[in-house]
Short mmCIF file of C-alpha atoms in Angstrom, two decimals:
data_model
loop_
_atom_site.label_atom_id
_atom_site.label_comp_id
_atom_site.label_asym_id
_atom_site.label_seq_id
_atom_site.Cartn_x
_atom_site.Cartn_y
_atom_site.Cartn_z
CA MET A 1 -0.43 0.12 0.11
CA ARG A 2 1.20 3.04 -1.38
CA LYS A 3 -0.90 6.04 -1.64
CA LYS A 4 -2.82 6.18 2.35
CA SER A 5 1.05 6.91 3.61
CA GLY A 6 0.44 10.01 3.81
CA LYS A 7 -1.33 9.68 6.16
CA THR A 8 0.44 7.73 8.47
CA ALA A 9 4.06 9.71 7.37
CA ALA A 10 4.51 10.52 11.36
CA LEU A 11 5.57 6.74 12.26
CA CYS A 12 7.60 6.52 15.20
CA VAL A 13 10.97 8.26 15.38
CA SER A 14 13.85 5.25 14.44
CA VAL A 15 14.98 4.82 17.82
CA LEU A 16 11.45 3.85 19.14
CA PHE A 17 11.20 1.31 16.04
CA ALA A 18 15.18 0.22 17.15
CA LEU A 19 13.49 -0.28 20.34
CA ALA A 20 10.63 -2.62 18.52
CA ALA A 21 12.77 -4.60 16.31
CA GLY A 22 14.05 -7.24 17.87
CA MET A 23 16.10 -10.08 16.81
CA THR A 24 14.82 -12.41 14.85
CA GLY A 25 17.44 -15.71 15.56
CA CYS A 26 17.24 -18.49 14.62
CA SER A 27 14.44 -19.79 12.51
CA ALA A 28 11.97 -21.56 14.25
CA ASP A 29 11.09 -25.32 13.42
CA VAL A 30 8.36 -26.11 11.57
CA GLU A 31 4.77 -26.66 12.71
CA GLU A 32 2.29 -28.27 10.77
CA ILE A 33 -1.30 -27.79 11.09
CA PHE A 34 -3.54 -30.53 9.76
CA VAL A 35 -7.42 -30.06 8.62
CA ASP A 36 -9.61 -33.00 6.74
CA THR A 37 -12.73 -31.35 5.07
CA GLY A 38 -13.89 -34.84 4.45
CA GLY A 39 -14.98 -32.92 0.77
CA ASP A 40 -13.20 -34.05 -2.71
CA THR A 41 -13.22 -29.85 -3.32
CA LEU A 42 -11.22 -27.23 -1.04
CA THR A 43 -13.17 -23.61 -1.87
CA ILE A 44 -10.74 -20.55 -1.11
CA GLY A 45 -11.68 -16.92 -0.36
CA ILE A 46 -9.03 -14.58 -0.83
CA ILE A 47 -9.62 -11.02 0.24
CA SER A 48 -6.69 -8.62 1.03
CA ASP A 49 -5.06 -4.70 2.18
CA THR A 50 -8.75 -3.71 4.32
CA GLN A 51 -7.08 -0.40 5.20
CA LEU A 52 -9.48 -0.03 8.08
CA THR A 53 -9.51 1.97 10.59
CA GLU A 54 -11.45 1.91 13.80
CA ASN A 55 -15.08 3.57 12.71
CA TYR A 56 -17.35 1.41 10.25
CA ASP A 57 -17.10 2.91 7.17
CA LYS A 58 -16.37 2.14 3.46
CA TYR A 59 -13.92 -0.25 3.48
CA ALA A 60 -14.84 -2.02 6.31
CA GLN A 61 -18.42 -2.37 4.29
CA ASN A 62 -15.90 -3.80 1.33
CA LEU A 63 -14.90 -6.60 4.34
CA GLU A 64 -18.36 -7.27 5.10
CA LYS A 65 -20.07 -7.91 1.91
CA SER A 66 -16.71 -9.84 1.09
CA LEU A 67 -17.44 -12.12 4.09
CA GLU A 68 -21.10 -12.30 3.64
CA TYR A 69 -19.73 -13.58 -0.25
CA ILE A 70 -17.80 -15.84 0.82
CA LYS A 71 -20.13 -17.96 3.76
CA ALA A 72 -22.60 -17.26 1.00
CA ARG A 73 -20.79 -20.04 -0.42
CA ASP A 74 -19.64 -22.07 2.24
CA THR A 75 -16.18 -21.57 1.54
CA ASP A 76 -13.69 -24.05 3.01
CA VAL A 77 -10.60 -21.56 3.31
CA LEU A 78 -10.34 -17.89 3.64
CA ILE A 79 -7.06 -16.31 3.34
CA PHE A 80 -6.34 -12.82 3.93
CA ALA A 81 -3.01 -11.64 2.72
CA GLY A 82 -2.70 -8.25 4.78
CA ASP A 83 -3.33 -5.36 5.46
CA TYR A 84 -6.00 -4.94 7.82
CA GLY A 85 -5.84 -1.42 9.11
CA ASP A 86 -4.27 1.48 8.16
CA LEU A 87 -3.18 1.26 11.10
CA GLY A 88 -1.70 -1.85 13.45
CA THR A 89 -3.41 0.01 16.19
CA GLN A 90 -5.85 -2.58 18.51
CA ALA A 91 -9.10 -0.39 17.85
CA THR A 92 -8.44 -1.34 13.77
CA ALA A 93 -8.14 -4.94 15.20
CA ASP A 94 -11.00 -4.49 16.89
CA ARG A 95 -13.10 -3.01 13.62
CA PHE A 96 -11.45 -5.60 11.63
CA LYS A 97 -12.72 -8.68 14.32
CA SER A 98 -16.40 -7.10 14.56
CA VAL A 99 -16.80 -7.28 11.23
CA TYR A 100 -15.75 -10.59 11.19
CA ASP A 101 -17.55 -12.08 13.54
CA GLY A 102 -20.59 -10.38 13.46
CA VAL A 103 -20.79 -12.48 9.24
CA PHE A 104 -19.57 -15.66 10.84
CA GLY A 105 -19.96 -16.24 14.71
CA ASP A 106 -18.82 -19.22 15.54
CA ASP A 107 -18.17 -21.08 12.41
CA LYS A 108 -15.90 -19.41 10.34
CA PRO A 109 -13.81 -20.61 7.97
CA ILE A 110 -9.99 -22.27 7.94
CA SER A 111 -8.16 -18.69 7.91
CA LEU A 112 -4.86 -18.06 6.93
CA ALA A 113 -3.95 -14.74 7.44
CA VAL A 114 -0.36 -12.96 7.19
CA MET A 115 0.89 -9.26 8.50
CA GLY A 116 1.16 -6.40 6.07
CA ASN A 117 3.80 -3.77 6.50
CA HIS A 118 0.86 -1.54 7.99
CA ASP A 119 0.26 -4.21 10.47
CA TYR A 120 3.50 -3.07 11.77
CA TRP A 121 3.14 1.22 11.39
CA LEU A 122 1.78 2.79 14.51
CA ALA A 123 1.24 7.04 14.92
CA ASN A 124 4.32 9.42 16.55
CA PHE A 125 4.48 8.55 20.03
CA PHE A 126 3.27 11.93 21.01
CA ASP A 127 -0.41 10.73 19.22
CA CYS A 128 -0.70 7.01 19.97
CA TRP A 129 1.24 6.56 23.82
CA GLU A 130 2.75 3.15 21.87
CA ILE A 131 5.59 1.43 21.00
CA PRO A 132 5.46 -0.97 18.64
CA PHE A 133 6.52 -3.60 19.63
CA LYS A 134 6.63 -6.27 16.79
CA SER A 135 5.21 -9.27 18.58
CA LYS A 136 2.21 -6.57 20.26
CA MET A 137 1.59 -5.96 16.45
CA ARG A 138 1.87 -9.66 15.95
CA GLY A 139 -0.30 -10.61 18.12
CA ARG A 140 -3.38 -7.94 17.49
CA LEU A 141 -3.32 -9.81 14.19
CA GLU A 142 -3.87 -12.83 15.75
CA GLY A 143 -6.44 -12.23 18.12
CA ILE A 144 -8.59 -11.48 14.60
CA PHE A 145 -7.59 -15.22 13.26
CA GLY A 146 -6.26 -16.84 16.10
CA ASP A 147 -3.55 -18.91 13.84
CA ASP A 148 0.07 -17.48 14.57
CA TYR A 149 1.28 -14.87 12.26
CA THR A 150 3.05 -17.60 10.82
CA THR A 151 1.59 -20.42 10.30
CA VAL A 152 1.60 -23.82 8.02
CA LYS A 153 -2.12 -25.54 7.15
CA VAL A 154 -1.98 -29.26 5.34
CA ILE A 155 -6.00 -28.71 4.63
CA ASN A 156 -7.15 -31.65 2.34
CA GLY A 157 -3.54 -32.82 1.45
CA TYR A 158 -2.52 -28.99 0.23
CA THR A 159 0.40 -27.60 2.14
CA PHE A 160 -0.55 -23.80 2.34
CA ILE A 161 1.80 -21.58 4.43
CA ALA A 162 0.96 -17.93 5.79
CA LEU A 163 4.62 -16.42 6.30
CA SER A 164 4.29 -13.24 7.34
CA PRO A 165 7.05 -10.08 6.55
CA THR A 166 8.79 -9.88 9.97
CA ASP A 167 9.17 -5.86 9.44
CA GLY A 168 7.25 -3.17 8.20
CA SER A 169 8.85 -1.98 5.18
CA MET A 170 8.25 -1.53 2.02
CA GLU A 171 9.63 -4.26 0.24
CA GLY A 172 9.31 -6.68 3.99
CA LYS A 173 11.67 -8.82 4.93
CA TYR A 174 11.03 -12.54 5.05
CA ASP A 175 12.75 -16.04 7.06
CA ILE A 176 13.79 -17.38 4.38
CA ALA A 177 15.20 -20.25 6.13
CA TYR A 178 11.50 -21.17 7.64
CA ALA A 179 9.69 -21.09 4.44
CA GLU A 180 12.84 -22.85 2.71
CA LYS A 181 11.89 -25.34 5.00
CA ALA A 182 8.60 -25.48 4.58
CA LEU A 183 8.67 -25.78 1.19
CA ASP A 184 10.77 -29.01 1.51
CA ARG A 185 8.55 -30.54 3.93
CA ALA A 186 5.23 -30.12 0.79
CA VAL A 187 7.47 -31.48 -1.75
CA GLN A 188 8.42 -34.53 0.47
CA ARG A 189 4.53 -35.66 0.90
CA ASP A 190 3.37 -34.74 -2.24
CA PRO A 191 5.67 -33.59 -4.55
CA ASP A 192 2.74 -33.37 -7.28
CA LYS A 193 0.50 -31.64 -5.60
CA PRO A 194 0.52 -27.09 -5.65
CA ILE A 195 1.89 -25.36 -2.56
CA PHE A 196 -0.16 -22.56 -1.21
CA VAL A 197 2.06 -18.86 -0.22
CA ILE A 198 0.88 -16.15 0.72
CA THR A 199 3.21 -13.33 1.56
CA HIS A 200 1.74 -9.32 1.75
CA GLN A 201 4.62 -8.44 -0.31
CA ASN A 202 5.18 -9.96 -4.19
CA PRO A 203 8.05 -12.21 -5.39
CA LYS A 204 9.57 -9.45 -7.20
CA GLY A 205 9.56 -9.66 -11.04
CA THR A 206 6.89 -11.59 -11.57
CA ILE A 207 3.29 -10.21 -11.61
CA ARG A 208 2.23 -6.33 -12.89
CA GLY A 209 4.13 -4.17 -10.00
CA SER A 210 5.93 -6.38 -8.26
CA ASP A 211 9.57 -4.65 -9.86
CA ALA A 212 8.61 -1.62 -7.96
CA TRP A 213 7.35 -2.79 -4.10
CA GLY A 214 8.32 -6.82 -4.29
CA ASN A 215 10.93 -8.89 -3.02
CA ALA A 216 13.76 -10.19 -4.34
CA GLU A 217 14.09 -13.06 -1.88
CA LEU A 218 11.02 -14.04 -2.02
CA ASN A 219 11.58 -14.78 -5.69
CA GLU A 220 14.15 -16.71 -5.85
CA LEU A 221 13.55 -19.01 -2.99
CA PHE A 222 10.20 -19.57 -5.00
CA SER A 223 11.90 -19.99 -8.28
CA ARG A 224 13.23 -23.69 -6.96
CA TYR A 225 9.88 -24.53 -6.17
CA PRO A 226 7.79 -25.12 -9.69
CA ASN A 227 4.96 -26.17 -7.69
CA VAL A 228 4.94 -23.01 -5.71
CA LEU A 229 1.06 -20.60 -5.52
CA SER A 230 2.21 -17.16 -4.59
CA ILE A 231 -0.85 -15.12 -3.40
CA SER A 232 0.00 -11.97 -2.47
CA GLY A 233 -1.43 -8.34 -2.03
CA HIS A 234 0.09 -5.14 -0.43
CA SER A 235 0.35 -3.72 -4.57
CA HIS A 236 -3.11 -2.33 -4.55
CA TYR A 237 -2.63 -3.43 -8.72
CA SER A 238 -6.23 -4.30 -10.02
CA MET A 239 -6.94 -7.88 -11.07
CA LEU A 240 -8.13 -7.44 -14.43
CA ASP A 241 -4.63 -6.23 -15.45
CA GLU A 242 -4.48 -9.96 -17.44
CA THR A 243 -0.74 -9.42 -16.11
CA ASN A 244 -1.26 -9.98 -12.60
CA VAL A 245 -1.28 -13.13 -13.26
CA MET A 246 2.17 -14.47 -14.32
CA GLN A 247 3.55 -17.91 -14.63
CA THR A 248 7.65 -17.82 -14.76
CA GLU A 249 9.69 -20.22 -12.55
CA TYR A 250 6.56 -21.18 -10.79
CA THR A 251 2.25 -19.58 -10.63
CA ALA A 252 2.27 -15.38 -8.98
CA ILE A 253 -0.91 -13.95 -8.70
CA GLY A 254 -2.84 -10.13 -6.65
CA THR A 255 -5.24 -9.89 -4.40
CA GLN A 256 -5.62 -6.52 -5.23
CA SER A 257 -7.51 -4.90 -2.97
CA LEU A 258 -10.84 -4.46 -0.62
CA SER A 259 -9.90 -0.52 -0.46
CA TYR A 260 -8.75 1.72 -3.05
CA THR A 261 -6.94 0.29 -6.67
CA ASP A 262 -4.02 1.50 -6.77
CA PHE A 263 -1.56 1.84 -9.89
CA ASP A 264 2.02 1.93 -11.74
CA PRO A 265 3.65 5.54 -10.83
CA GLY A 266 5.10 7.73 -13.69
CA TYR A 267 1.21 8.21 -15.31
CA GLU A 268 -0.68 11.29 -15.56
CA PRO A 269 -4.36 11.90 -13.56
CA LEU A 270 -6.24 9.09 -14.03
CA ALA A 271 -9.29 9.15 -16.27
CA ALA A 272 -11.99 12.04 -15.07
CA THR A 273 -14.71 9.85 -14.63
CA ALA A 274 -12.42 7.11 -12.83
CA ASP A 275 -12.73 6.77 -8.67
CA ILE A 276 -10.23 4.45 -7.30
CA GLU A 277 -12.67 3.02 -3.88
CA SER A 278 -15.73 2.02 -6.71
CA ASN A 279 -14.63 -1.80 -7.61
CA PRO A 280 -13.30 -3.82 -4.35
CA MET A 281 -12.37 -7.26 -5.78
CA LEU A 282 -11.85 -11.25 -4.07
CA LEU A 283 -10.54 -14.38 -5.23
CA TYR A 284 -11.96 -17.35 -5.55
CA MET A 285 -10.45 -20.59 -5.94
CA THR A 286 -11.36 -23.81 -6.70
CA VAL A 287 -9.27 -26.40 -6.01
CA LYS A 288 -9.92 -30.41 -7.01
CA GLY A 289 -7.21 -32.85 -7.65
CA ASN A 290 -3.73 -31.02 -8.82
CA THR A 291 -6.48 -28.47 -10.85
CA VAL A 292 -6.55 -24.70 -9.41
CA GLU A 293 -9.52 -22.74 -11.03
CA THR A 294 -9.43 -18.65 -10.31
CA GLU A 295 -12.76 -16.21 -9.76
CA ARG A 296 -12.18 -12.40 -9.73
CA ILE A 297 -15.58 -11.54 -7.86
CA PHE A 298 -17.02 -7.86 -8.09
CA VAL A 299 -17.50 -7.08 -4.19
CA ASN A 300 -19.91 -4.94 -5.19
CA THR A 301 -22.26 -6.97 -6.69
CA GLY A 302 -20.95 -10.77 -6.34
CA GLU A 303 -20.93 -11.45 -10.31
CA GLU A 304 -17.80 -13.11 -11.34
CA TYR A 305 -15.53 -10.87 -14.50
CA ASP A 306 -15.24 -12.94 -17.40
CA PRO A 307 -16.01 -16.61 -16.08
CA GLU A 308 -15.31 -17.76 -19.22
CA ASN A 309 -11.61 -17.71 -19.08
CA ARG A 310 -11.50 -18.15 -15.64
CA TYR A 311 -7.50 -18.90 -14.90
CA THR A 312 -6.83 -22.35 -14.20
CA PHE A 313 -3.43 -23.75 -13.21
CA VAL A 314 -2.15 -27.53 -13.46
CA PHE A 315 0.31 -29.11 -11.25
CA PRO A 316 2.61 -30.63 -11.20
CA TYR A 317 3.60 -27.55 -13.06
CA ASP A 318 5.13 -27.51 -16.76
CA LYS A 319 6.35 -24.31 -17.56
CA GLU A 320 6.77 -25.12 -20.76
CA ASN A 321 2.90 -25.24 -20.97
CA ALA A 322 1.86 -22.72 -19.10
CA ALA A 323 -0.81 -20.61 -19.69
CA TYR A 324 -0.08 -17.66 -17.67
CA GLY A 325 3.45 -16.51 -19.04
CA ALA A 326 5.05 -13.20 -20.79
CA ASP A 327 4.33 -14.44 -24.06
CA ARG A 328 0.64 -14.49 -23.38
CA LYS A 329 2.03 -11.05 -25.19
CA ASP A 330 2.01 -12.36 -28.09
CA GLY A 331 -1.55 -13.53 -28.53
CA ALA A 332 -3.68 -10.58 -27.24
CA GLN A 333 -5.19 -8.52 -29.60
CA ALA A 334 -4.05 -4.67 -29.82
CA PRO A 335 -6.56 -1.94 -29.02
CA VAL A 336 -8.46 -0.55 -32.03
CA PHE A 337 -10.31 2.75 -32.58
CA GLU A 338 -13.66 2.68 -33.88
CA ASN A 339 -15.65 6.05 -35.40
CA PHE A 340 -13.26 7.61 -33.27
CA PHE A 341 -13.16 11.29 -32.27
CA GLY A 342 -11.34 13.21 -30.30
CA GLY A 343 -11.70 17.38 -28.87
CA THR A 344 -11.97 19.19 -25.51
CA THR A 345 -15.24 19.50 -23.60
CA GLU A 346 -15.80 22.53 -20.42
CA VAL A 347 -17.14 20.49 -17.13
CA ASP A 348 -17.34 22.29 -13.61
CA GLY A 349 -15.09 25.20 -15.21
CA ARG A 350 -12.08 22.20 -16.22
CA THR A 351 -10.95 21.64 -19.89
CA LEU A 352 -11.24 17.75 -20.29
CA ILE A 353 -9.83 15.75 -23.13
CA THR A 354 -12.71 14.00 -24.44
CA VAL A 355 -12.07 10.64 -26.86
CA LYS A 356 -14.66 7.92 -27.68
CA ALA A 357 -12.78 4.74 -26.11
CA ALA A 358 -10.42 2.49 -28.35
CA GLU A 359 -11.68 -1.26 -27.99
CA CYS A 360 -10.21 -4.68 -27.58
CA GLU A 361 -10.76 -8.13 -27.05
CA GLY A 362 -10.14 -7.89 -23.25
CA LEU A 363 -9.52 -4.28 -21.83
CA VAL A 364 -8.09 -1.38 -23.23
CA THR A 365 -5.87 -0.50 -19.63
CA GLU A 366 -3.53 2.77 -20.41
CA TYR A 367 -3.75 5.47 -23.09
CA ARG A 368 -0.25 8.02 -24.58
CA MET A 369 -0.11 10.47 -26.03
CA ARG A 370 1.90 13.70 -27.48
CA PHE A 371 1.56 17.47 -28.12
CA LEU A 372 2.41 18.74 -31.32
CA SER A 373 2.65 22.25 -31.99
CA ASP A 374 3.84 23.64 -35.52
CA GLY A 375 4.45 20.14 -36.48
CA GLU A 376 7.09 19.46 -33.11
CA PRO A 377 6.14 18.16 -29.72
CA VAL A 378 6.09 19.82 -26.53
CA LYS A 379 8.24 18.21 -23.91
CA PHE A 380 7.31 17.96 -20.47
CA VAL A 381 9.08 17.28 -17.58
CA ARG A 382 8.99 14.00 -15.96
CA ASN A 383 10.20 12.70 -12.85
CA GLY A 384 13.28 15.13 -13.87
CA GLU A 385 13.85 13.74 -17.38
CA ASN A 386 12.24 14.99 -20.69
CA VAL A 387 9.73 13.36 -22.03
CA GLU A 388 6.98 14.25 -25.01
CA GLU A 389 4.97 11.42 -24.54
CA LEU A 390 2.79 11.05 -21.40
CA LYS A 391 1.25 8.11 -20.44
CA TYR A 392 -2.51 7.18 -18.61
CA PHE A 393 -4.52 4.45 -17.33
CA SER A 394 -7.84 4.26 -18.49
CA ASP A 395 -10.89 3.05 -17.09
CA PHE A 396 -10.13 -0.52 -16.65
CA PHE A 397 -10.00 -1.70 -13.20
CA THR A 398 -13.81 -0.06 -12.78
CA GLY A 399 -14.15 -3.76 -14.97
CA LYS A 400 -15.30 -2.15 -18.44
CA ASN A 401 -14.52 0.40 -20.98
CA ALA A 402 -16.63 3.49 -21.40
CA GLU A 403 -17.21 4.31 -24.80
CA GLU A 404 -15.83 7.85 -24.12
CA LEU A 405 -13.31 8.40 -22.47
CA SER A 406 -11.99 11.78 -20.85
CA PHE A 407 -8.89 13.03 -19.65
CA ALA A 408 -7.34 16.18 -17.86
CA VAL A 409 -5.10 18.29 -19.82
CA PRO A 410 -1.80 18.78 -18.77
CA SER A 411 -1.46 21.54 -15.43
CA ASP A 412 2.32 23.14 -18.05
CA LEU A 413 0.83 22.50 -20.90
CA PRO A 414 0.53 26.42 -22.38
CA SER A 415 -2.54 28.11 -23.79
CA GLY A 416 -2.53 27.14 -27.35
CA ARG A 417 -3.36 25.19 -30.25
CA TYR A 418 -2.41 21.53 -30.61
CA THR A 419 -2.44 18.52 -32.68
CA VAL A 420 -3.25 15.28 -30.75
CA GLU A 421 -1.35 12.12 -30.88
CA LEU A 422 -3.03 9.18 -29.10
CA ARG A 423 -2.58 5.82 -28.95
CA ALA A 424 -4.05 2.97 -26.94
CA LEU A 425 -2.30 0.07 -25.02
CA GLU A 426 -3.71 -3.03 -23.29
CA SER A 427 -2.51 -5.27 -20.44
CA PHE A 428 0.62 -7.02 -22.14
CA GLY A 429 1.62 -3.77 -23.53
CA ASN A 430 0.04 -4.17 -27.64
CA SER A 431 -0.63 -0.76 -29.26
CA SER A 432 -2.83 0.55 -31.18
CA ALA A 433 -1.95 2.59 -34.17
CA THR A 434 -2.02 6.49 -33.36
CA VAL A 435 -5.01 9.38 -34.15
CA THR A 436 -5.05 12.78 -34.49
CA PHE A 437 -6.81 15.96 -33.75
CA GLY A 438 -7.18 19.02 -32.73
CA ILE A 439 -7.22 21.05 -30.11
CA THR A 440 -7.23 24.41 -28.59
CA ILE A 441 -6.50 25.31 -25.24
#
């Protein structure tokens, strides 16, 4: 999670973190909890990044709707991939637990939950009068779910490793030696079954967002265990971006969030009609034999996105025949503009660039714009560099592309007459042909 860190920037000073840091010491022996549901299929509801406060607000309502959905499907396992709160206060933990208990009562699903970076955080000491001792912060998560902050459960013969980060840094630190022991045991038990590993941070170099916010040690470890199915939160990236699932040496998938959707840095403000809190989503997995079928569920409606194309993972994992590798780009359809128009509109005193949206087989995720004056591209300073093409995300994370899309005019574009060059991209980066139109600002 990043965007809300402004609220929590006044973290306890480094001296307090040093007091709370503790020593990780040698890795503990792996204790496994064995559970048998008695069924031949296993169902799993997956949520993360609720970012709750002590109040019953929109994010708490999203959590409640998610849990109601999971309960209605008589789900066997609930996975939570971290960041129950915007800060790891007791009041926030109590808010999560009150919603959780209110939905499930005493009949809760089997749970696996990990700490997020925010769950280690508190406000400035003089605002909260607390020191973020790690054992205390972990205890709050454990108080919600009743499990240790790092847990291994073997459910119907499938190994689930809930591996919490050991600190509250953005990249996260992990007990790699402990994880390796747990993975070795899972392989020894059954070398063909999937191994579900839940972490907050993404393994670096896998799904969208992991290059900026992922953990390299996790990727290095998982790469030695091809049957790993990595489930991670943290980035808040939309699961409607098809690169939010990626098969490299193993399989990785992101959870999105129940709070707000986040995006790559370096882009202009979103489409004017976009609301990053408008579409919380959850994952739902059904495991039967050595096949895992994955659904992407809209929390607000309970409907599934693209049910005809559910992600299906088959084990033992065969990289050569993996369905969700980076080579999907080669088979993906580039967006096209049909009956295109573009210009400006005035909305509430603002000048917006309005265009007929591009279309493609899936969702159009991005647009790129150049502004030409007298045939020469206007240069902008972005992230300390001169660029002549600006990047915009579309409204794809809402679950659909509107027929028309509006973008804010760059605030540093001088008044004048311009030719705009526009192209559209889908998840894998395939680009449309460029269309042009004129505007005056």
